[in-house]
mmCIF file of C-alpha atoms in Angstrom:
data_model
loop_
_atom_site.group_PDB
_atom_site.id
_atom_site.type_symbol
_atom_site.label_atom_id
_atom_site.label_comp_id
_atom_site.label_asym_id
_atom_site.label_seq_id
_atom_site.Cartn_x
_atom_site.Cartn_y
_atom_site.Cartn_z
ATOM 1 C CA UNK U 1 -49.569 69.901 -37.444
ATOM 2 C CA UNK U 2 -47.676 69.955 -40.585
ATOM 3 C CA UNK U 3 -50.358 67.941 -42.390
ATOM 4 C CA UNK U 4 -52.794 70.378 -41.551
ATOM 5 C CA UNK U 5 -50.656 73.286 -42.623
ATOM 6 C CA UNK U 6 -50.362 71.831 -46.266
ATOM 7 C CA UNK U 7 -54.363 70.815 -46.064
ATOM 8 C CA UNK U 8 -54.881 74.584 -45.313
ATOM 9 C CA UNK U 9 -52.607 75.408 -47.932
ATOM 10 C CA UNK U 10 -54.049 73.571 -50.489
ATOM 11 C CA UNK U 11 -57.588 74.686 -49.749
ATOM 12 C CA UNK U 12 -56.552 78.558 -50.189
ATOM 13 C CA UNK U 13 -54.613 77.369 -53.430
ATOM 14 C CA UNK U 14 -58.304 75.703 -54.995
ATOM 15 C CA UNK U 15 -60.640 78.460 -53.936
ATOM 16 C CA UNK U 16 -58.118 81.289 -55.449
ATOM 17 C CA UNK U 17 -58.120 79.040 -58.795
ATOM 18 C CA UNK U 18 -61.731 78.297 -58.511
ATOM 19 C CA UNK U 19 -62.272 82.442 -58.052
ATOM 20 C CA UNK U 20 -59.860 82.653 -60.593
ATOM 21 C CA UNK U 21 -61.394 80.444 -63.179
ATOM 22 C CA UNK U 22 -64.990 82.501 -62.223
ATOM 23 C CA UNK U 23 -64.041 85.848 -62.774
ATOM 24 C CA UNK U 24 -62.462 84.835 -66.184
ATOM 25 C CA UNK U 25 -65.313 83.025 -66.995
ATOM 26 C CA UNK U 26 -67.401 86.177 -66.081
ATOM 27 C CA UNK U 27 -65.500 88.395 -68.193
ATOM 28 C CA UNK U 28 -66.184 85.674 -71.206
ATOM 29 C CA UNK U 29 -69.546 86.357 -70.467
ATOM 30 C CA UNK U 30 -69.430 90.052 -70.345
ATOM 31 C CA UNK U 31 -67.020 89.968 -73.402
ATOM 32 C CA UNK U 32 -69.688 87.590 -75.103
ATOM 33 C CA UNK U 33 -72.769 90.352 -74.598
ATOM 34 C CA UNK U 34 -70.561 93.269 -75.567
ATOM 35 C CA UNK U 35 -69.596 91.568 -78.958
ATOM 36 C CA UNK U 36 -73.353 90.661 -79.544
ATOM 37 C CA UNK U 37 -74.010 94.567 -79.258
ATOM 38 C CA UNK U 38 -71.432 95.100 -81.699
ATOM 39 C CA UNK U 39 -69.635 96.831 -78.702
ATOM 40 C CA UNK U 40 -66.588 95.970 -79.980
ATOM 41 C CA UNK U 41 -63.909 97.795 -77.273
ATOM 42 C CA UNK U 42 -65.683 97.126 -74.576
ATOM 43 C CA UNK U 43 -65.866 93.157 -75.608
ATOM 44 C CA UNK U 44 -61.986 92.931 -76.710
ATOM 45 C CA UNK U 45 -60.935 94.706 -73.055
ATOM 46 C CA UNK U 46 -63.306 91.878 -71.274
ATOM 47 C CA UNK U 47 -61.874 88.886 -73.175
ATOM 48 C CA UNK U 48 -58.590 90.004 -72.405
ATOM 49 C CA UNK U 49 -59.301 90.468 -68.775
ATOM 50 C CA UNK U 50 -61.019 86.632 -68.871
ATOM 51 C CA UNK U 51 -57.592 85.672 -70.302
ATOM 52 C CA UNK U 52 -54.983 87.298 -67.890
ATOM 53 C CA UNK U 53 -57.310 86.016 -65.445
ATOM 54 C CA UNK U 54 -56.920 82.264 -66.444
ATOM 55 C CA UNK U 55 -54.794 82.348 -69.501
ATOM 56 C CA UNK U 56 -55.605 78.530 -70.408
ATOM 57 C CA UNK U 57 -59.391 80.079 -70.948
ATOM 58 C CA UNK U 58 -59.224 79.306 -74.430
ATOM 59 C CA UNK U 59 -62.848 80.243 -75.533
ATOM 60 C CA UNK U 60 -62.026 83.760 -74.632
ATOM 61 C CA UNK U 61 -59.142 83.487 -76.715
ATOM 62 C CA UNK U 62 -60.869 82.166 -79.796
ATOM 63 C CA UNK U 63 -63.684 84.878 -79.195
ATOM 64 C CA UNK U 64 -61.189 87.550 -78.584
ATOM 65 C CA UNK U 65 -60.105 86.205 -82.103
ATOM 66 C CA UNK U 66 -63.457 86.594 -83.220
ATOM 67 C CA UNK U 67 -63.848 90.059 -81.951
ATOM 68 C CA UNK U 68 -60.730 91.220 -83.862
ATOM 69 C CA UNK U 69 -62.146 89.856 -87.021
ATOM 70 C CA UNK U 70 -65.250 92.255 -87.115
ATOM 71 C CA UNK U 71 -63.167 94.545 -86.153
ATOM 72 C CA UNK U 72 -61.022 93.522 -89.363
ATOM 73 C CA UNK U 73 -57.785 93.659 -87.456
ATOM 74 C CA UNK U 74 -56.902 90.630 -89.618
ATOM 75 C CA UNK U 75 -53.568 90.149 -88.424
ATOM 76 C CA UNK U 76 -54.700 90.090 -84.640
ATOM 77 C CA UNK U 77 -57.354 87.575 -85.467
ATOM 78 C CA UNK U 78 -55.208 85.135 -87.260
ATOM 79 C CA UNK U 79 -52.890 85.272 -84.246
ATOM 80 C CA UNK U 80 -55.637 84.683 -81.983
ATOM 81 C CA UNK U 81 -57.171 81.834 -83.463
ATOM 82 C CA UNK U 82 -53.746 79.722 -84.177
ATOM 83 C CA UNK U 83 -53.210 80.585 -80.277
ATOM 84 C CA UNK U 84 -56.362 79.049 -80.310
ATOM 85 C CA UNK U 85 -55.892 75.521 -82.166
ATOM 86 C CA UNK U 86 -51.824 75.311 -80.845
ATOM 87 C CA UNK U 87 -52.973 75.120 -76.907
ATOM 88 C CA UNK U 88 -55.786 72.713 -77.472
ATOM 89 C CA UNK U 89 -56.321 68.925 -78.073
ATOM 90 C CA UNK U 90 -60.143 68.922 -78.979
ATOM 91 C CA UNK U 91 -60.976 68.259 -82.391
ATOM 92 C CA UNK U 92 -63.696 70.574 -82.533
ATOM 93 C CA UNK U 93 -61.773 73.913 -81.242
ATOM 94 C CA UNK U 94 -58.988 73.534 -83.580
ATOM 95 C CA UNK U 95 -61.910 72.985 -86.352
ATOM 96 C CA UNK U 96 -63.394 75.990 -85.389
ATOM 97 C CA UNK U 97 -60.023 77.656 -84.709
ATOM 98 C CA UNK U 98 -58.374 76.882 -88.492
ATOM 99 C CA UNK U 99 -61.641 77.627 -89.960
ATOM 100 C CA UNK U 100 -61.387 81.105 -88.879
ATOM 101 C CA UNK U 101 -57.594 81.424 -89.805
ATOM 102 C CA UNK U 102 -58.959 80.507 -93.387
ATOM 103 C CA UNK U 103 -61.595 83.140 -93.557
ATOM 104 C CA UNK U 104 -59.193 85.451 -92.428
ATOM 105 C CA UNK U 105 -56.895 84.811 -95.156
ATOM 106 C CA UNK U 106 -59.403 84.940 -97.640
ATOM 107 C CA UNK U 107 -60.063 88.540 -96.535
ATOM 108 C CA UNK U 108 -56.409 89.115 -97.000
ATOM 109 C CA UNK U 109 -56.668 87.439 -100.583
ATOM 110 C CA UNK U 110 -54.096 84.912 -99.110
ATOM 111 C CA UNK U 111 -55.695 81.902 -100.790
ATOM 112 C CA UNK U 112 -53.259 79.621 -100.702
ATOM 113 C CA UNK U 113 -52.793 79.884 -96.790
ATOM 114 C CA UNK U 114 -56.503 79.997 -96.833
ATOM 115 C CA UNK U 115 -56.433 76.431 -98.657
ATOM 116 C CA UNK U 116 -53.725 74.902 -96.185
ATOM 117 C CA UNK U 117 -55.987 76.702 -93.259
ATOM 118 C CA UNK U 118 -59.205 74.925 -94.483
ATOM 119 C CA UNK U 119 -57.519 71.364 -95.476
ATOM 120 C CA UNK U 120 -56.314 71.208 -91.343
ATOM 121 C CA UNK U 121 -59.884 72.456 -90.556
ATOM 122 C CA UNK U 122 -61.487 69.559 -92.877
ATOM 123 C CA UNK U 123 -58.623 67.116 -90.904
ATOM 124 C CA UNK U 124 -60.285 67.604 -87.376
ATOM 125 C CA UNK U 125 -63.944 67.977 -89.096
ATOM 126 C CA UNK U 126 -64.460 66.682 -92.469
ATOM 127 C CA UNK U 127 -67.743 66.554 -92.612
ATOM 128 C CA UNK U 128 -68.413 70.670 -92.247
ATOM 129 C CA UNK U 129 -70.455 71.719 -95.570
ATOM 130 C CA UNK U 130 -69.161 75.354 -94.621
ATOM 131 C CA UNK U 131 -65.419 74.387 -94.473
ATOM 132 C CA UNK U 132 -65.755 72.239 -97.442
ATOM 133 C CA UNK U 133 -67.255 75.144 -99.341
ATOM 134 C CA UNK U 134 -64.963 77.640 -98.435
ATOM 135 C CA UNK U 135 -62.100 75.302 -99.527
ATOM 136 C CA UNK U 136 -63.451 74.723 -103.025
ATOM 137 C CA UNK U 137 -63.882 78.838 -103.225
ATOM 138 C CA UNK U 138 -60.134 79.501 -102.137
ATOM 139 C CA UNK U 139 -59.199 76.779 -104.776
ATOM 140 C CA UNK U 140 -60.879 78.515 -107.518
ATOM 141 C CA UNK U 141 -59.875 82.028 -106.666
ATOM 142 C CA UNK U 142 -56.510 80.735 -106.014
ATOM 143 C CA UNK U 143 -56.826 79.450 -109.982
ATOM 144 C CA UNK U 144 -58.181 82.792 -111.157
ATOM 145 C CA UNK U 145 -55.559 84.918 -109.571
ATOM 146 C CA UNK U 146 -53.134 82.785 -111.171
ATOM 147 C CA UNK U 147 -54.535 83.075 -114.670
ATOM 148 C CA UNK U 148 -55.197 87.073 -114.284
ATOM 149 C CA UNK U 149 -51.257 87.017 -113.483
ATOM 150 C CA UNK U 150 -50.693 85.120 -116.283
ATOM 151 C CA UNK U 151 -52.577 87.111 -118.783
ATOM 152 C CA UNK U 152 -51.143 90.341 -117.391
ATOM 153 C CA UNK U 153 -47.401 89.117 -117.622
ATOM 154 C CA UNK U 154 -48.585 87.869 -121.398
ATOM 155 C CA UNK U 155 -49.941 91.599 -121.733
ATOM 156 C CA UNK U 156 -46.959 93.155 -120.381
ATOM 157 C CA UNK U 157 -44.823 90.517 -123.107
ATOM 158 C CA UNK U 158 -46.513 91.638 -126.209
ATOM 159 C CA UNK U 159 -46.572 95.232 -124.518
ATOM 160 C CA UNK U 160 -42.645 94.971 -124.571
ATOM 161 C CA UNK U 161 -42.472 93.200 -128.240
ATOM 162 C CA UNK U 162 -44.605 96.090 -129.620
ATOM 163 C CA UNK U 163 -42.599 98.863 -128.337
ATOM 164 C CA UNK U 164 -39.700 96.714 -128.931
ATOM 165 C CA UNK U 165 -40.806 96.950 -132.694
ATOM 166 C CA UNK U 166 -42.031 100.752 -132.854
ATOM 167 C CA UNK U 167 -38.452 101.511 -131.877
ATOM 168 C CA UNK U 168 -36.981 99.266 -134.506
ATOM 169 C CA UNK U 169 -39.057 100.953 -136.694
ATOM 170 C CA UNK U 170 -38.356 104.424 -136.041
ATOM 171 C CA UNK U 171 -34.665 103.710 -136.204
ATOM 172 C CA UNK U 172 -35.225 102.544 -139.820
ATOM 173 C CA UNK U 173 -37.446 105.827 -140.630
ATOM 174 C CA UNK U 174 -34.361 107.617 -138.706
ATOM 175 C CA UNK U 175 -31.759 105.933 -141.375
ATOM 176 C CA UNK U 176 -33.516 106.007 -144.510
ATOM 177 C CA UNK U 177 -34.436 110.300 -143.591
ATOM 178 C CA UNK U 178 -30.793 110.408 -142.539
ATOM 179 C CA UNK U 179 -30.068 108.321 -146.213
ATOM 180 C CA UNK U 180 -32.408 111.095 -147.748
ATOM 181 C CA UNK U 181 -31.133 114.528 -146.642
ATOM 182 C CA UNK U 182 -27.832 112.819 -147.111
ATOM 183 C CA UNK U 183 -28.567 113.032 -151.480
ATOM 184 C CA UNK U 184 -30.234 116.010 -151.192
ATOM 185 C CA UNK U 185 -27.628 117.126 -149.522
ATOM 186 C CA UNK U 186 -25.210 115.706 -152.163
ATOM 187 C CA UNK U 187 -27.289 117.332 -155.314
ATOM 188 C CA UNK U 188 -27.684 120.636 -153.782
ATOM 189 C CA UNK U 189 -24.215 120.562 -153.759
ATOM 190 C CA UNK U 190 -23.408 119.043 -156.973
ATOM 191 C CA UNK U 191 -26.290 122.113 -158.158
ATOM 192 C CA UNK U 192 -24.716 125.055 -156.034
ATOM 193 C CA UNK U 193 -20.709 123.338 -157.714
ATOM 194 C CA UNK U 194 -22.699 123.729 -160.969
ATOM 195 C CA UNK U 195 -24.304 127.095 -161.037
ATOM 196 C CA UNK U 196 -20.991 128.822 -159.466
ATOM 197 C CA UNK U 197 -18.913 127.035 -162.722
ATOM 198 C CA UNK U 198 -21.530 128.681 -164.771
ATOM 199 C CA UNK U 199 -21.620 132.285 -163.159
ATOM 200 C CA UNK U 200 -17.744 132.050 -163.395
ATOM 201 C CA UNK U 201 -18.432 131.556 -167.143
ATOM 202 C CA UNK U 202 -21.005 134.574 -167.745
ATOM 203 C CA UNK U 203 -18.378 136.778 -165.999
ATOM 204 C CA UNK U 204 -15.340 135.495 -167.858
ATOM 205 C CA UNK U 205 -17.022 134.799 -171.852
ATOM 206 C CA UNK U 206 -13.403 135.675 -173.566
ATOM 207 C CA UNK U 207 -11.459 133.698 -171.470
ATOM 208 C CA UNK U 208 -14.634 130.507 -171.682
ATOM 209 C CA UNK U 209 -14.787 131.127 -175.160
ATOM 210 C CA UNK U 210 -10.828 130.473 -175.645
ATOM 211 C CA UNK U 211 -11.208 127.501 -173.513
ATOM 212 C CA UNK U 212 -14.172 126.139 -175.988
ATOM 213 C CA UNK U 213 -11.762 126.473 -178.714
ATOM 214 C CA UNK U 214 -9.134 125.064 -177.111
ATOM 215 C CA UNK U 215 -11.290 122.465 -176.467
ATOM 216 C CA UNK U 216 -12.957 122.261 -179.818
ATOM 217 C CA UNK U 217 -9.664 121.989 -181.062
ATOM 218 C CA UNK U 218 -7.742 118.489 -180.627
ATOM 219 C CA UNK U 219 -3.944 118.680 -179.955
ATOM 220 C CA UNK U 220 -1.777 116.718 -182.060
ATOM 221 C CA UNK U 221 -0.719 113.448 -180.284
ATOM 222 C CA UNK U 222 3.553 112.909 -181.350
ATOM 223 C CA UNK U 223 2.912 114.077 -184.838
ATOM 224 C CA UNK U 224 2.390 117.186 -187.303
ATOM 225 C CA UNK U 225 -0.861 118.486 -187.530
ATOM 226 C CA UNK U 226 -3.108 117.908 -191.570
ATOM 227 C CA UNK U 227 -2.362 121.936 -191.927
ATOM 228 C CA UNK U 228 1.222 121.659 -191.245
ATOM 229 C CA UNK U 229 1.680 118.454 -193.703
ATOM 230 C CA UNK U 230 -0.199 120.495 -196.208
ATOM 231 C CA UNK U 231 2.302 123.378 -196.040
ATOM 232 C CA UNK U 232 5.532 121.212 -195.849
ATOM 233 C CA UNK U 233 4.049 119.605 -199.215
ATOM 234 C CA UNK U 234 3.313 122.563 -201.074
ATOM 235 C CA UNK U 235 6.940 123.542 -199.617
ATOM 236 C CA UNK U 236 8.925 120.536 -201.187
ATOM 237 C CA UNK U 237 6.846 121.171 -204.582
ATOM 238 C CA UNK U 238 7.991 124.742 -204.610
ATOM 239 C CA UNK U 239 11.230 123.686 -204.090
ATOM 240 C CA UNK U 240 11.510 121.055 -206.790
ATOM 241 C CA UNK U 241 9.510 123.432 -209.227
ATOM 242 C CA UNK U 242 12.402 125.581 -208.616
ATOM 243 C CA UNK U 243 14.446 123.112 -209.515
ATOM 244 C CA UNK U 244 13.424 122.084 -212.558
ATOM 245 C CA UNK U 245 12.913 125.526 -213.484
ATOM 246 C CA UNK U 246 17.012 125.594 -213.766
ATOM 247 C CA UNK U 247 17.563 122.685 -214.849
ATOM 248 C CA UNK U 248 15.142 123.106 -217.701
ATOM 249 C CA UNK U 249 16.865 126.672 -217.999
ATOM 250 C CA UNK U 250 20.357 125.410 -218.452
ATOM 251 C CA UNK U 251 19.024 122.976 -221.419
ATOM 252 C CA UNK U 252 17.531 125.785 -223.225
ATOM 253 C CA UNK U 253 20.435 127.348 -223.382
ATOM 254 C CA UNK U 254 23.134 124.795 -223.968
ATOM 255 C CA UNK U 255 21.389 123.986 -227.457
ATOM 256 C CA UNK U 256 22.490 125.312 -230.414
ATOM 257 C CA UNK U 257 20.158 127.505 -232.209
ATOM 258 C CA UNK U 258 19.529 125.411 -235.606
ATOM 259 C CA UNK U 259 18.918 127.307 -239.370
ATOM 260 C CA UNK U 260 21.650 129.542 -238.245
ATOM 261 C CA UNK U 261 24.826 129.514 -240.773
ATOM 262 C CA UNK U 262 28.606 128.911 -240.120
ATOM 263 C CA UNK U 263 30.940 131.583 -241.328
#
């Protein structure tokens, strides 16, 4: 009795996994047409149906993958198709599946992911001109990005040296103006100094003309002036003309008078 129970059992457990694994399969099928029509809604809803039907139906997950891609919901796909070569053992699907995951990088400009994408690809299938190719592309655009980085950080340098040096040299035009107006500044000055010492002249001609001749006119340094020895000299002559005048006086007339008789 019990044996029959579990035969019964197991019989209702196969046909609901056999119905299961149809219906999936006809939603792959349904999902396949709609994608072919470019039906792209109608083709994502049936591959999803196919999958929570039997979720180990792994072509409807690679195709769903496929689906997002024309769809360019990159991000989707890329999930979809490692989904894809992470749940299976066959060679071929994860081929197929990390090819994909490389073209959808190189949408994204990824190119190094798409090189690590296409290398697994070419490790399950190495003899796929396509995959091949497509690695050799991502290698060289990979190589070109690199460069155009380069040159624009090279750019960006001299960029940075040139302004660098327009500054330097606007600083120096800065000091020498400043250096400039600073002498200008200086002999408009020294000018204005100047013409207000000679306005102060024209308006005061007595008083500049006695300070000329006070300045034409050394001082004596400790000593009598040539004017002053001049006078002292005529002075002391004076004095000893004087002099001699009495003493020549007295002579005269201390001498007798001779020719003149005695009484």
């Amino acid at each position: 009795m019990f044996r029959n129970y579990t035969c019964l059992f197991f019989i209702l457990f196969l046909t609901q996994v056999i119905s299961q694994e149809r219906d999936s399969n006809n939603y792959t099928y349904n999902g396949n047409k709609f994608s072919e029509k470019k039906v792209f809604d109608e083709a994502e809803m049936s591959y999803r149906k196919a999958i929570s039907s039997e979720p180990n139906n792994l072509k409807a997950l690679y195709n769903l993958g496929n689906t997002h891609y024309k769809e360019k919901d990159f991000d989707e796909a890329a999930q979809r198709f490692f989904q894809t070569q992470k749940e299976t053992d066959n060679k071929y699907q994860k081929h197929k599946a990390f090819h994909n995951m490389g073209n959808v990088y190189m949408q994204q400009k990824e190119y190094a992911k798409a090189i690590e994408a296409y290398k697994n690809a070419l490790r399950n299938d190495s003899t796929d001109d396509k995959t091949r190719y497509n690695y050799a592309l991502a290698k060289e655009l990979l190589e070109k990005e690199k460069q155009k980085q380069k040159d624009k950080e090279s750019k960006e340098d001299q960029k940075q040296e040139e302004e660098k040096k327009n500054n330097q040299e606007n600083d120096d035009k800065k000091d020498d103006g400043d250096s400039e107006n600073q002498d200008k500044k200086e002999k408009d000055d020294k000018k204005s100094k100047n013409e207000g010492d000679d306005n102060k002249k024209d308006k005061n001609p007595k008083k500049n003309q006695d300070s000329d001749s006070k300045k034409d006119s050394p001082k004596p340094k400790g000593g009598l002036s040539n004017q002053q020895m001049k006078n002292l000299l005529e002075a002391m002559n004076n004095q000893e003309k004087k002099v001699q005048d009495k003493v020549n006086a007295k002579k005269i007339k201390g001498v007798p008078v001779r020719g003149k008789k005695d009484w």
